Coordinates of C-alpha atoms in Angstrom, one line a residue:
M1 CA -20.9 18.2 -91.4
A2 CA -17.5 16.5 -91.9
N3 CA -15.9 18.5 -89.1
L4 CA -18.4 17.2 -86.6
R5 CA -17.1 13.7 -87.0
H6 CA -13.7 14.4 -85.4
H7 CA -13.8 17.8 -83.6
P8 CA -15.7 19.1 -80.7
V9 CA -18.8 21.2 -81.7
T10 CA -18.6 24.8 -80.5
S11 CA -21.2 26.8 -82.5
T12 CA -24.8 26.7 -81.4
S13 CA -26.2 25.9 -84.8
N14 CA -23.8 23.0 -85.5
T15 CA -24.5 21.6 -82.0
E16 CA -28.2 21.6 -82.6
K17 CA -27.7 19.9 -85.9
S18 CA -25.4 17.2 -84.5
R19 CA -27.8 16.6 -81.6
G20 CA -30.7 15.9 -84.0
A21 CA -32.5 19.2 -84.1
P22 CA -34.7 19.4 -87.2
N23 CA -34.4 21.8 -90.1
Q24 CA -37.6 23.7 -89.9
A25 CA -37.6 24.5 -93.6
Q26 CA -38.0 20.9 -94.5
E27 CA -41.4 19.2 -94.9
T28 CA -42.1 16.8 -92.1
S29 CA -43.5 13.3 -92.0
E30 CA -46.5 12.1 -90.1
I31 CA -45.5 10.3 -86.9
Q32 CA -47.6 7.7 -85.1
H33 CA -46.7 6.1 -81.8
V34 CA -48.0 2.5 -81.8
D35 CA -48.5 -0.1 -79.0
S36 CA -46.9 -3.0 -81.0
I37 CA -45.3 -3.6 -84.4
P38 CA -47.9 -2.9 -87.0
E39 CA -48.2 -4.5 -90.5
P40 CA -46.2 -2.6 -93.1
E41 CA -47.9 0.0 -95.3
D42 CA -46.8 1.8 -98.5
A43 CA -44.5 4.8 -97.7
C44 CA -44.2 3.8 -94.1
T45 CA -41.0 3.6 -91.9
L46 CA -40.8 1.5 -88.7
I47 CA -38.6 2.8 -85.8
V48 CA -38.3 0.8 -82.6
V49 CA -37.0 2.6 -79.6
L50 CA -35.0 0.4 -77.2
T51 CA -34.1 3.0 -74.7
T52 CA -36.0 5.2 -72.2
L53 CA -36.5 8.8 -73.4
S54 CA -37.7 11.7 -71.3
N55 CA -40.6 13.7 -72.6
A56 CA -38.2 16.4 -73.8
E57 CA -35.9 13.8 -75.5
A58 CA -38.9 12.0 -77.1
A59 CA -40.1 15.3 -78.5
K60 CA -36.7 16.2 -79.9
F61 CA -36.3 12.7 -81.3
S62 CA -39.7 12.8 -83.1
A63 CA -38.9 16.3 -84.5
A64 CA -35.5 15.1 -85.8
I65 CA -37.0 12.0 -87.4
S66 CA -39.8 13.8 -89.1
A67 CA -37.5 16.3 -90.6
T68 CA -35.1 13.9 -92.3
K69 CA -34.5 13.4 -96.0
A70 CA -36.5 10.1 -95.9
P71 CA -39.4 9.8 -98.4
K72 CA -42.3 11.6 -96.8
G73 CA -45.1 9.3 -95.4
K74 CA -45.9 7.7 -92.2
I75 CA -43.3 7.0 -89.5
K76 CA -44.5 4.5 -86.9
I77 CA -42.6 4.4 -83.6
W78 CA -42.8 1.5 -81.2
T79 CA -41.3 1.7 -77.8
P80 CA -41.5 -1.7 -76.1
S81 CA -41.3 -1.8 -72.3
K82 CA -38.4 -3.5 -70.7
A83 CA -40.7 -6.4 -69.7
T84 CA -41.6 -6.8 -73.4
S85 CA -38.0 -6.8 -74.5
R86 CA -37.2 -9.3 -71.8
A87 CA -40.0 -11.6 -73.1
L88 CA -38.4 -11.4 -76.5
S89 CA -34.9 -12.3 -75.3
C90 CA -33.0 -13.6 -72.3
I91 CA -33.7 -11.5 -69.2
R92 CA -30.0 -11.0 -68.5
D93 CA -29.6 -9.1 -71.8
A94 CA -29.5 -5.3 -72.0
H95 CA -32.6 -3.5 -73.2
D96 CA -30.8 -2.6 -76.5
S97 CA -28.6 -5.7 -76.8
Q98 CA -27.9 -7.4 -80.0
S99 CA -30.1 -10.4 -79.0
V100 CA -33.1 -8.0 -78.4
V101 CA -32.5 -6.4 -81.8
Y102 CA -32.5 -9.8 -83.4
A103 CA -35.8 -10.7 -81.7
V104 CA -37.4 -7.4 -82.8
A105 CA -36.1 -8.0 -86.3
I106 CA -37.7 -11.5 -86.5
T107 CA -41.0 -10.1 -85.2
A108 CA -40.9 -7.4 -87.8
A109 CA -40.0 -9.8 -90.6
R110 CA -42.9 -12.1 -89.7
L111 CA -45.3 -9.2 -90.3
G112 CA -43.7 -8.5 -93.7
W113 CA -41.3 -5.6 -92.9
K114 CA -38.1 -5.5 -95.1
T115 CA -36.4 -2.8 -93.0
C116 CA -36.7 -1.4 -89.5
F117 CA -34.6 1.1 -87.5
I118 CA -33.5 0.9 -83.9
A119 CA -32.9 3.8 -81.5
D120 CA -30.8 2.8 -78.6
C121 CA -28.9 4.3 -75.7
L122 CA -26.3 5.8 -78.0
T123 CA -29.1 7.6 -79.8
R124 CA -30.3 8.9 -76.5
R125 CA -26.9 10.3 -75.6
Q126 CA -26.7 12.0 -79.0
I127 CA -30.0 13.9 -78.5
S128 CA -29.8 14.6 -74.8
I129 CA -28.3 17.6 -73.1
D130 CA -28.3 15.7 -69.8
H131 CA -26.2 12.8 -70.8
R132 CA -22.5 13.3 -71.7
I133 CA -21.4 12.0 -75.1
R134 CA -18.5 9.5 -74.5
L135 CA -15.1 10.4 -75.9
G136 CA -14.8 8.9 -79.4
E137 CA -18.6 8.8 -80.0
S138 CA -20.0 10.8 -82.9
Q139 CA -22.2 13.7 -81.8
I140 CA -24.4 13.2 -84.9
M141 CA -27.7 11.5 -84.1
S142 CA -27.6 7.9 -85.3
L143 CA -29.8 4.8 -85.5
T144 CA -29.2 1.2 -86.4
A145 CA -30.7 0.2 -89.7
V146 CA -31.8 -3.5 -89.9
G147 CA -32.3 -5.2 -93.2
L148 CA -34.5 -8.3 -93.4
F149 CA -34.0 -10.7 -96.4
T150 CA -36.1 -13.8 -96.6
Q151 CA -35.5 -16.8 -98.8
P152 CA -36.9 -20.4 -99.0
A153 CA -35.4 -22.9 -96.6
H154 CA -32.8 -25.4 -98.0
L155 CA -33.5 -29.1 -98.6
G156 CA -37.3 -28.7 -98.9
G157 CA -37.7 -27.3 -95.4
K158 CA -41.1 -25.8 -94.6
D159 CA -39.8 -22.7 -92.7
T160 CA -38.3 -19.6 -94.3
C161 CA -34.7 -18.6 -93.9
V162 CA -34.0 -14.9 -93.1
D163 CA -30.7 -13.1 -93.3
I164 CA -30.5 -10.1 -91.0
V165 CA -27.9 -7.3 -91.4
A166 CA -27.5 -4.4 -89.1
R167 CA -25.6 -1.2 -89.8
R168 CA -25.2 2.1 -87.9
I169 CA -26.4 5.1 -89.9
E170 CA -26.6 8.8 -89.3
I171 CA -29.9 10.5 -89.1
D172 CA -29.5 12.2 -92.5
D173 CA -29.1 8.7 -94.1
L174 CA -32.5 7.5 -92.9
V175 CA -34.3 6.2 -95.9
S176 CA -37.1 3.6 -96.2
N177 CA -35.1 0.8 -97.8
P178 CA -31.3 1.3 -97.6
N179 CA -29.4 -1.3 -99.6
L180 CA -27.9 -3.0 -96.6
R181 CA -27.4 -6.3 -98.4
L182 CA -25.1 -4.7 -101.0
M183 CA -23.2 -2.9 -98.3
Y184 CA -22.8 -6.1 -96.3
Q185 CA -21.8 -8.3 -99.2
S186 CA -19.0 -5.8 -100.1
S187 CA -17.4 -6.5 -96.7
I188 CA -17.1 -10.3 -97.4
G189 CA -13.4 -11.0 -98.1
T190 CA -12.2 -7.9 -96.3
K191 CA -9.2 -8.5 -94.1
Y192 CA -9.3 -7.3 -90.5
S193 CA -6.4 -7.5 -88.1
S194 CA -7.6 -5.5 -85.1
G195 CA -10.6 -4.5 -83.1
A196 CA -10.8 -0.8 -84.1
P197 CA -11.3 -1.5 -87.9
F198 CA -13.8 -4.2 -87.0
H199 CA -16.0 -1.9 -85.0
R200 CA -15.8 1.0 -87.5
Q201 CA -16.2 -1.1 -90.7
H202 CA -18.7 -3.7 -89.5
L203 CA -20.9 -1.7 -87.3
S204 CA -20.8 1.6 -89.2
C205 CA -19.6 0.8 -92.7
H206 CA -20.6 -2.5 -94.2
G207 CA -22.9 -3.9 -91.5
L208 CA -22.9 -6.9 -89.2
A209 CA -24.8 -10.1 -89.8
L210 CA -27.1 -11.0 -86.9
H211 CA -27.4 -14.7 -86.0
D212 CA -29.9 -16.5 -83.8
P213 CA -28.1 -16.4 -80.4
D214 CA -30.0 -19.4 -79.1
K215 CA -29.2 -21.8 -81.9
A216 CA -26.0 -23.7 -82.7
L217 CA -23.1 -22.3 -84.8
F218 CA -23.5 -22.4 -88.6
T219 CA -27.3 -22.8 -88.4
K220 CA -29.6 -20.6 -90.5
N221 CA -32.0 -18.0 -89.0
M222 CA -35.5 -19.3 -89.4
L223 CA -38.4 -16.9 -89.7
H224 CA -41.0 -18.9 -87.7
S225 CA -38.9 -20.7 -85.1
T226 CA -36.2 -19.0 -83.0
G227 CA -34.0 -20.9 -80.6
R228 CA -35.5 -19.1 -77.7
E229 CA -39.1 -20.0 -78.7
N230 CA -38.1 -23.6 -79.2
K231 CA -36.6 -23.7 -75.7
L232 CA -39.6 -22.1 -74.1
S233 CA -41.9 -24.5 -75.9
A234 CA -39.8 -27.5 -74.7
I235 CA -40.1 -26.1 -71.1
S236 CA -43.9 -25.8 -71.5
E237 CA -44.3 -29.3 -73.0
A238 CA -42.2 -30.8 -70.3
G239 CA -44.8 -29.6 -67.8
V240 CA -42.2 -27.8 -65.6
S241 CA -43.9 -25.9 -62.8
W242 CA -41.9 -22.7 -62.3
H243 CA -44.3 -20.5 -60.3
L244 CA -42.4 -17.9 -62.5
P245 CA -42.9 -16.5 -66.0
P246 CA -41.4 -19.0 -68.5
E247 CA -38.9 -16.4 -69.8
L248 CA -37.5 -15.9 -66.3
G249 CA -37.2 -19.7 -65.8
D250 CA -35.3 -19.9 -69.1
S251 CA -32.9 -17.3 -68.0
I252 CA -32.3 -19.1 -64.7
L253 CA -31.6 -22.3 -66.7
V254 CA -29.0 -20.4 -68.8
E255 CA -27.1 -19.3 -65.7
V256 CA -27.2 -22.8 -64.1
D257 CA -26.1 -24.4 -67.4
L258 CA -23.1 -22.1 -67.9
S259 CA -21.9 -22.5 -64.3
E260 CA -21.9 -26.3 -64.6
C261 CA -20.4 -26.1 -68.1
F262 CA -17.4 -23.9 -67.3
Q263 CA -16.6 -25.8 -64.1
N264 CA -16.6 -29.1 -66.0
F265 CA -14.5 -27.8 -68.8
H266 CA -11.8 -26.4 -66.5
V267 CA -11.3 -29.7 -64.7
H268 CA -10.2 -31.2 -68.0
E269 CA -8.1 -28.1 -69.1
E270 CA -6.0 -28.3 -66.0
K271 CA -4.5 -31.6 -67.0
Q272 CA -0.8 -30.9 -67.6
D273 CA 0.4 -30.8 -71.2
S274 CA -3.1 -31.6 -72.7
I275 CA -4.3 -29.9 -75.8
P276 CA -8.0 -29.4 -75.3
I277 CA -10.5 -29.6 -78.2
Y278 CA -13.9 -28.6 -77.1
S279 CA -16.9 -30.6 -78.3
L280 CA -20.0 -28.4 -78.6
C281 CA -22.3 -31.4 -78.5
P282 CA -23.1 -33.7 -75.6
M283 CA -21.8 -37.2 -76.1
S284 CA -21.5 -40.5 -74.2
S285 CA -18.1 -41.6 -72.9
E286 CA -18.0 -44.2 -75.7
L287 CA -18.7 -41.7 -78.4
R288 CA -16.3 -39.2 -76.9
L289 CA -13.5 -41.8 -76.9
A290 CA -14.3 -42.9 -80.5
S291 CA -14.4 -39.3 -81.7
E292 CA -11.1 -38.5 -79.9
N293 CA -9.4 -41.5 -81.6
S294 CA -10.7 -40.4 -85.0
I295 CA -9.4 -36.8 -84.5
R296 CA -6.0 -38.1 -83.3
A297 CA -5.8 -40.4 -86.4
A298 CA -6.6 -37.4 -88.7
F299 CA -3.9 -35.3 -87.1
K300 CA -1.4 -38.2 -87.3
K301 CA -2.2 -38.5 -91.0
E302 CA -1.0 -34.9 -91.4
G303 CA 2.3 -35.7 -89.8
V304 CA 1.8 -35.2 -86.1
D305 CA 4.2 -37.3 -84.1
D306 CA 3.0 -39.7 -81.4
H307 CA 3.7 -37.2 -78.6
G308 CA 1.6 -34.5 -80.2
V309 CA -1.3 -37.0 -80.9
D310 CA -1.3 -38.3 -77.3
R311 CA -1.7 -34.8 -75.9
I312 CA -5.0 -34.2 -77.8
S313 CA -7.9 -34.3 -75.4
L314 CA -11.5 -34.1 -76.6
I315 CA -13.7 -32.4 -74.0
S316 CA -17.3 -33.3 -74.2
W317 CA -20.0 -30.6 -73.8
P318 CA -21.3 -31.3 -70.3
L319 CA -24.9 -30.4 -70.8
S320 CA -27.7 -32.5 -72.2
R321 CA -28.2 -30.0 -75.1
A322 CA -25.9 -28.8 -77.8
A323 CA -24.1 -25.5 -77.3
T324 CA -25.8 -22.4 -78.7
R325 CA -24.0 -19.3 -80.0
R326 CA -24.8 -17.6 -76.7
D327 CA -23.1 -20.5 -74.8
V328 CA -20.0 -20.4 -77.0
L329 CA -19.6 -16.7 -76.6
N330 CA -19.9 -17.0 -72.9
L331 CA -17.3 -19.7 -73.1
V332 CA -15.0 -17.3 -75.0
E333 CA -15.5 -14.6 -72.4
N334 CA -14.8 -17.1 -69.6
L335 CA -11.6 -18.3 -71.3
V336 CA -10.5 -14.7 -71.9
E337 CA -11.0 -14.0 -68.2
R338 CA -9.2 -17.2 -67.2
Y339 CA -6.1 -16.8 -69.4
G340 CA -6.0 -13.0 -69.8
S341 CA -4.5 -11.1 -72.7
A342 CA -2.5 -14.1 -74.0
F343 CA -5.6 -16.1 -75.0
S344 CA -6.6 -16.0 -78.6
D345 CA -7.5 -19.3 -80.2
F346 CA -9.1 -22.7 -79.5
L347 CA -10.3 -25.7 -81.5
F348 CA -13.8 -27.3 -81.3
T349 CA -15.9 -30.0 -82.9
Y350 CA -19.6 -29.8 -83.7
D351 CA -22.4 -32.0 -85.0
V352 CA -20.5 -35.2 -84.4
F353 CA -23.5 -37.3 -85.1
N354 CA -24.0 -36.1 -88.7
S355 CA -20.5 -35.0 -89.8
P356 CA -17.4 -36.8 -90.8
Q357 CA -14.9 -37.2 -88.0
D358 CA -12.2 -35.2 -89.8
L359 CA -14.2 -32.0 -89.6
I360 CA -12.8 -29.4 -87.2
G361 CA -13.8 -25.9 -86.1
Y362 CA -11.6 -23.2 -84.8
C363 CA -12.2 -20.0 -83.1
R364 CA -10.0 -16.9 -83.3
V365 CA -10.6 -14.3 -80.7
H366 CA -9.4 -10.7 -80.9
Q367 CA -9.5 -9.0 -77.6
S368 CA -10.3 -5.4 -77.7
P369 CA -11.5 -2.8 -75.1
L370 CA -14.4 -2.2 -77.5
G371 CA -15.5 -5.8 -77.0
N372 CA -14.1 -9.2 -77.8
I373 CA -14.6 -10.3 -81.4
A374 CA -14.8 -14.0 -82.3
L375 CA -14.5 -15.6 -85.7
F376 CA -15.7 -19.2 -85.8
Q377 CA -14.7 -21.2 -88.9
R378 CA -15.3 -24.9 -89.9
S379 CA -13.0 -26.9 -92.0
T380 CA -11.4 -30.3 -92.3
I381 CA -8.3 -31.0 -90.3
S382 CA -6.3 -31.2 -93.5
C383 CA -7.4 -27.8 -94.7
F384 CA -6.9 -26.3 -91.2
Y385 CA -3.3 -27.6 -91.2
Q386 CA -2.6 -26.1 -94.7
E387 CA -4.0 -22.8 -93.7
I388 CA -2.2 -22.1 -90.4
Q389 CA 1.1 -23.8 -91.2
P390 CA 2.6 -20.9 -93.2
N391 CA 1.5 -18.5 -90.4
I392 CA 3.4 -20.1 -87.6
E393 CA 7.2 -19.8 -87.4
P394 CA 8.7 -22.9 -85.9
D395 CA 11.1 -22.7 -83.0
A396 CA 14.7 -22.4 -84.0
G397 CA 16.1 -25.8 -85.2
R398 CA 12.6 -27.4 -85.0
P399 CA 10.8 -28.6 -88.2
P400 CA 7.4 -27.2 -88.8
I401 CA 5.6 -30.4 -87.9
Y402 CA 2.0 -30.2 -86.7
D403 CA 3.1 -30.8 -83.1
S404 CA 4.8 -27.4 -83.0
I405 CA 1.8 -25.8 -84.6
L406 CA -0.4 -27.2 -81.9
D407 CA 2.0 -26.0 -79.3
N408 CA 1.9 -22.4 -80.6
F409 CA -1.7 -22.3 -81.7
L410 CA -3.4 -23.8 -78.7
N411 CA -1.1 -23.1 -75.7
K412 CA -1.9 -19.4 -75.6
R413 CA 1.6 -18.2 -76.5
H414 CA 0.6 -15.6 -79.0
T415 CA -2.1 -13.0 -79.5
F416 CA -3.0 -13.2 -83.1
L417 CA -2.2 -15.3 -86.2
P418 CA -0.5 -13.1 -88.7
G419 CA -1.9 -12.8 -92.2
V420 CA -5.2 -14.5 -91.3
E421 CA -8.3 -13.2 -93.1
W422 CA -11.2 -12.4 -90.9
R423 CA -14.1 -13.2 -93.2
E424 CA -17.8 -14.0 -92.9
G425 CA -19.1 -16.6 -95.3
E426 CA -20.9 -19.9 -95.6
N427 CA -18.3 -21.7 -93.3
S428 CA -17.5 -18.8 -91.0
E429 CA -19.3 -16.5 -88.6
F430 CA -18.3 -13.3 -87.0
L431 CA -19.8 -13.1 -83.5
Y432 CA -19.9 -10.1 -81.3
H433 CA -21.4 -10.9 -77.9
T434 CA -25.2 -11.2 -78.0
D435 CA -25.4 -9.3 -74.7
S436 CA -23.6 -6.3 -76.3
P437 CA -25.4 -3.4 -78.1
L438 CA -24.6 -2.5 -81.7
Y439 CA -22.2 0.2 -80.7
A440 CA -18.8 0.2 -78.9
T441 CA -19.1 -0.2 -75.1
P442 CA -15.6 -0.2 -73.6
P443 CA -15.2 0.5 -69.9
P444 CA -16.1 4.1 -69.1
W445 CA -12.4 5.2 -68.8
I446 CA -11.6 4.1 -72.3
P447 CA -12.5 6.1 -75.4
C448 CA -15.1 4.5 -77.8
D449 CA -12.6 5.0 -80.6
L450 CA -9.2 3.3 -80.1
L451 CA -7.4 5.9 -82.2
V452 CA -8.1 8.4 -79.5
H453 CA -5.7 8.3 -76.6
A454 CA -7.0 9.8 -73.3
W455 CA -6.3 9.7 -69.6
P456 CA -8.9 8.3 -67.2
V457 CA -10.4 10.9 -64.8
F458 CA -12.6 9.5 -62.0
Y459 CA -14.8 11.7 -59.9
L460 CA -14.4 10.6 -56.3
T461 CA -17.6 12.3 -55.0
K462 CA -21.1 12.4 -56.2
H463 CA -21.7 15.9 -54.7
V464 CA -20.8 17.9 -57.8
S465 CA -22.5 21.1 -59.1
C466 CA -22.6 21.9 -62.8
Q467 CA -20.5 25.1 -62.1
G468 CA -17.9 23.1 -60.1
Q469 CA -17.7 20.4 -62.7
Q470 CA -17.1 22.9 -65.5
A471 CA -14.5 24.8 -63.5
V472 CA -12.4 21.8 -62.6
E473 CA -12.6 20.3 -66.2
K474 CA -11.6 23.7 -67.5
A475 CA -8.6 23.8 -65.1
L476 CA -7.5 20.4 -66.4
Q477 CA -7.4 22.0 -69.9
D478 CA -5.1 24.9 -68.7
R479 CA -1.6 24.7 -70.1
H480 CA 1.5 23.6 -68.2
D481 CA 4.9 24.9 -69.1
R482 CA 6.0 21.4 -70.3
D483 CA 2.8 20.4 -72.1
A484 CA 4.4 21.1 -75.5
E485 CA 6.8 18.3 -74.9
Y486 CA 4.0 15.7 -75.0
F487 CA 0.9 17.2 -76.6
N488 CA -0.3 19.2 -79.5
V489 CA -0.7 22.6 -77.8
D490 CA -3.3 23.7 -80.3
G491 CA -5.7 20.9 -79.4
E492 CA -7.6 20.0 -76.3
K493 CA -6.2 17.6 -73.7
A494 CA -8.1 14.3 -73.9
Y495 CA -9.8 12.9 -70.8
C496 CA -12.4 10.2 -70.2
Y497 CA -14.5 11.3 -67.3
V498 CA -16.1 8.7 -65.0
P499 CA -18.8 9.8 -62.5
W500 CA -18.9 8.5 -59.0
K501 CA -22.3 6.8 -58.3
R502 CA -22.3 6.1 -54.6
D503 CA -23.6 8.6 -52.1
V504 CA -20.5 8.2 -49.9
D505 CA -17.2 9.7 -51.2
A506 CA -14.4 7.4 -52.3
T507 CA -11.9 6.2 -49.8
L508 CA -8.3 5.2 -50.4
H509 CA -9.4 1.6 -50.6
D510 CA -11.9 2.6 -53.4
M511 CA -9.1 4.5 -55.2
W512 CA -6.9 1.3 -55.0
N513 CA -9.8 -0.7 -56.5
I514 CA -9.9 1.8 -59.4
C515 CA -6.2 1.3 -59.9
V516 CA -6.7 -2.4 -60.0
E517 CA -9.5 -2.3 -62.5
I518 CA -7.8 -0.1 -65.0
Y519 CA -4.5 -1.9 -64.5
T520 CA -5.9 -5.4 -65.2
C521 CA -8.3 -4.2 -67.9
S522 CA -5.5 -2.6 -69.9
G523 CA -3.3 -5.7 -69.7
E524 CA -1.1 -4.1 -67.1
C525 CA -0.3 -1.1 -69.4
T526 CA -2.2 1.7 -67.7
T527 CA -1.0 2.3 -64.2
Q528 CA -2.4 5.8 -63.3
F529 CA -5.6 7.8 -63.1
I530 CA -6.6 11.3 -62.1
G531 CA -9.1 11.8 -59.3
I532 CA -11.5 14.7 -58.6
D533 CA -12.6 15.0 -55.0
R534 CA -14.4 17.7 -53.0
Q535 CA -11.2 19.7 -52.5
S536 CA -10.8 19.9 -56.3
F537 CA -13.7 22.3 -56.4
E538 CA -12.1 24.6 -53.8
D539 CA -8.6 24.9 -55.1
K540 CA -8.6 23.4 -58.6
S541 CA -6.3 20.6 -57.6
V542 CA -6.7 16.9 -58.4
M543 CA -5.3 13.6 -57.2
V544 CA -2.9 11.6 -59.3
C545 CA -2.8 7.9 -58.4
N546 CA -0.3 5.4 -59.7
I547 CA 0.3 1.6 -59.2
E548 CA 3.6 1.0 -57.4
I549 CA 5.8 -1.9 -58.6
D550 CA 8.2 -3.6 -56.2
L551 CA 10.6 -6.0 -58.0
E552 CA 12.5 -6.9 -54.8
D553 CA 9.8 -8.4 -52.6
E554 CA 9.6 -12.0 -53.5
R555 CA 6.4 -12.5 -51.6
L556 CA 4.5 -10.5 -54.2
S557 CA 5.7 -12.7 -57.1
T558 CA 3.1 -15.4 -56.5
M559 CA 0.2 -13.1 -55.8
P560 CA -2.4 -11.8 -58.2
M561 CA -1.1 -8.6 -60.0
A562 CA 2.4 -9.9 -59.2
K563 CA 5.0 -7.3 -58.1
T564 CA 2.4 -4.6 -57.4
S565 CA 2.9 -3.5 -53.8
G566 CA 0.2 -0.7 -53.6
M567 CA -0.6 2.8 -54.8
L568 CA 1.2 6.1 -54.7
Y569 CA -1.0 9.1 -54.6
V570 CA -0.4 12.9 -54.5
R571 CA -2.3 16.1 -55.0
V572 CA -1.2 18.4 -57.8
E573 CA -2.5 21.4 -59.7
A574 CA -5.1 20.4 -62.3
K575 CA -3.1 21.9 -65.1
S576 CA -0.1 19.7 -64.1
A577 CA -1.9 16.4 -63.9
L578 CA -1.6 15.4 -67.6
F579 CA 2.2 16.2 -67.6
V580 CA 2.7 14.0 -64.5
C581 CA 0.6 11.2 -66.1
A582 CA 2.6 11.4 -69.3
E583 CA 5.9 11.1 -67.4
L584 CA 4.6 8.1 -65.5
D585 CA 3.3 6.5 -68.7
L586 CA 6.7 6.9 -70.4
Q587 CA 8.2 5.4 -67.2
T588 CA 10.9 8.1 -67.2
M589 CA 10.4 8.9 -63.5
E590 CA 8.6 7.6 -60.5
L591 CA 5.8 9.6 -58.9
N592 CA 7.7 10.3 -55.8
E593 CA 10.5 11.7 -58.0
L594 CA 8.2 13.9 -60.0
V595 CA 6.4 15.6 -57.1
E596 CA 6.9 16.1 -53.4
D597 CA 4.6 14.6 -50.7
A598 CA 3.6 11.5 -52.6
K599 CA 2.0 9.0 -50.1
F600 CA 1.8 5.3 -50.3
F601 CA -1.2 3.0 -49.8
P602 CA -0.3 -0.7 -49.4
R603 CA -2.4 -3.1 -51.3
P604 CA -5.0 -4.6 -48.8
D605 CA -3.6 -8.1 -49.1
H606 CA 0.1 -7.1 -48.8
P607 CA 1.9 -9.8 -46.8
S608 CA 3.4 -7.2 -44.4
R609 CA 0.2 -5.3 -43.8
S610 CA -1.1 -5.4 -40.3
E611 CA -4.2 -3.9 -38.7
A612 CA -2.3 -1.9 -36.1
S613 CA 0.6 -0.4 -38.1
L614 CA -0.9 0.4 -41.5
P615 CA -3.6 2.9 -42.3
R616 CA -7.0 2.0 -43.7
G617 CA -8.5 3.6 -46.8

């Protein structure tokens, strides 16, 4: 079983085991398919399927589940329709997103369940012969185990608090009541410094705490009142006439709110030299000014000079309601998109009506192709200063006053604070975007495990036969004379294959767009990809496309993707493609130096491009 985790499966028996085939010698459990979540029974396991399975996949899934090592008894499987899952969560969320899992978990907890299990799109890929497992994903069938732990509300509240922990498990680990709380508690205090350990340890090892996406940061999960239910109730009580289902109206409000919010925030951010601190609560202009002065006074008390104090700008949340976790995570995504790979941190205030004015919150964002990870922490300004001061090196000859800390911490000049502990606790929350599922979902040309390095291969046509696909992909594995200089000749060459979904074949313009996407997504690190077109199935050749850099044309310096003039492309033998890409990646040679007949496609917005003289893709 251990070999299946890291190596391709070749034997038939191991493949069937990894894809969830049952061991016929084992006693099987009784499986019932139900129309809604039932009340719990003794020796009963609840599985919720948040994906669409074909009849063959459903039969294979049921057989694999019934033959596990779980205590024998009833296994009840509920498959909600997409309409049902959308009624449980925001309509823009994926069918198996974290917010849908949270809503399902709350529904199960209200009926008395302590544990439930989620089958999602990754589960489907692991049991299906028609869906390719992504590079870096385990071939062993897996589910998400969700633990539900209720406790009385604090301060005499009438509702019940519920802690929810989710953890990825393999099919052989399916038991009725896994000790998810113990696994999760063991992760508290663990240090994380990059995205790969986070996804492995939190999603697959210790577990990830799920928080109500439609309530404010640092609020408890309540068993009988979710943020979404409160919002729908408020819409209903206001007597709003939608001529639409309430959940659809709510989703429209979310989009309108966010559009207004980000536009308003950016107006303030563009003030030169200002240091923005975001308020996550709406406030009047008088309250905003009073709060800003209080924050400035607290910073000044810690030793900030007048210039640093004057730069602090408190930006009021522009909506009439306080920001929810979903809002804040969308703000994070927006800031990442706005500032790019340099963005990592920002300060915020929260609950200004009930909290002392020296409280501050700060968000640390780790950008990863597997998904952006945000750690929100609350503290006092004094404690915040004491924590981050040792982690920031002052500029040469400049004392480590708070002004320089603000410069470095807030002006997007670094990517991560060294030595910072990424913890989840009473005053901190890990948040992984509520729209995301509980498994890694990088762009399709990036492996699901960041320890795997692979080259992107894009099909440029949809008209592909199984035999043709196998033949070309086999040709890409053939050895080139110089492969040993770059790769382990005993292992397989690693590629991420991306299908072409449009009926019309890709043009040169489409190939340029692919270059742009992988170039910008990788932080301008990946400049090439391999393309498979119709000719590839005839002569086992492929296209190698590479971003072309022009450092001499000053007109390109002020354009998006500065200094990129276009795309070089050439057809090569499939077995030579990876060697050519490796040379380009190491920047030892240009494409037109490596191979003959390389052609140039100018970027569509190139200043010198004209309709008459330059070719269209």
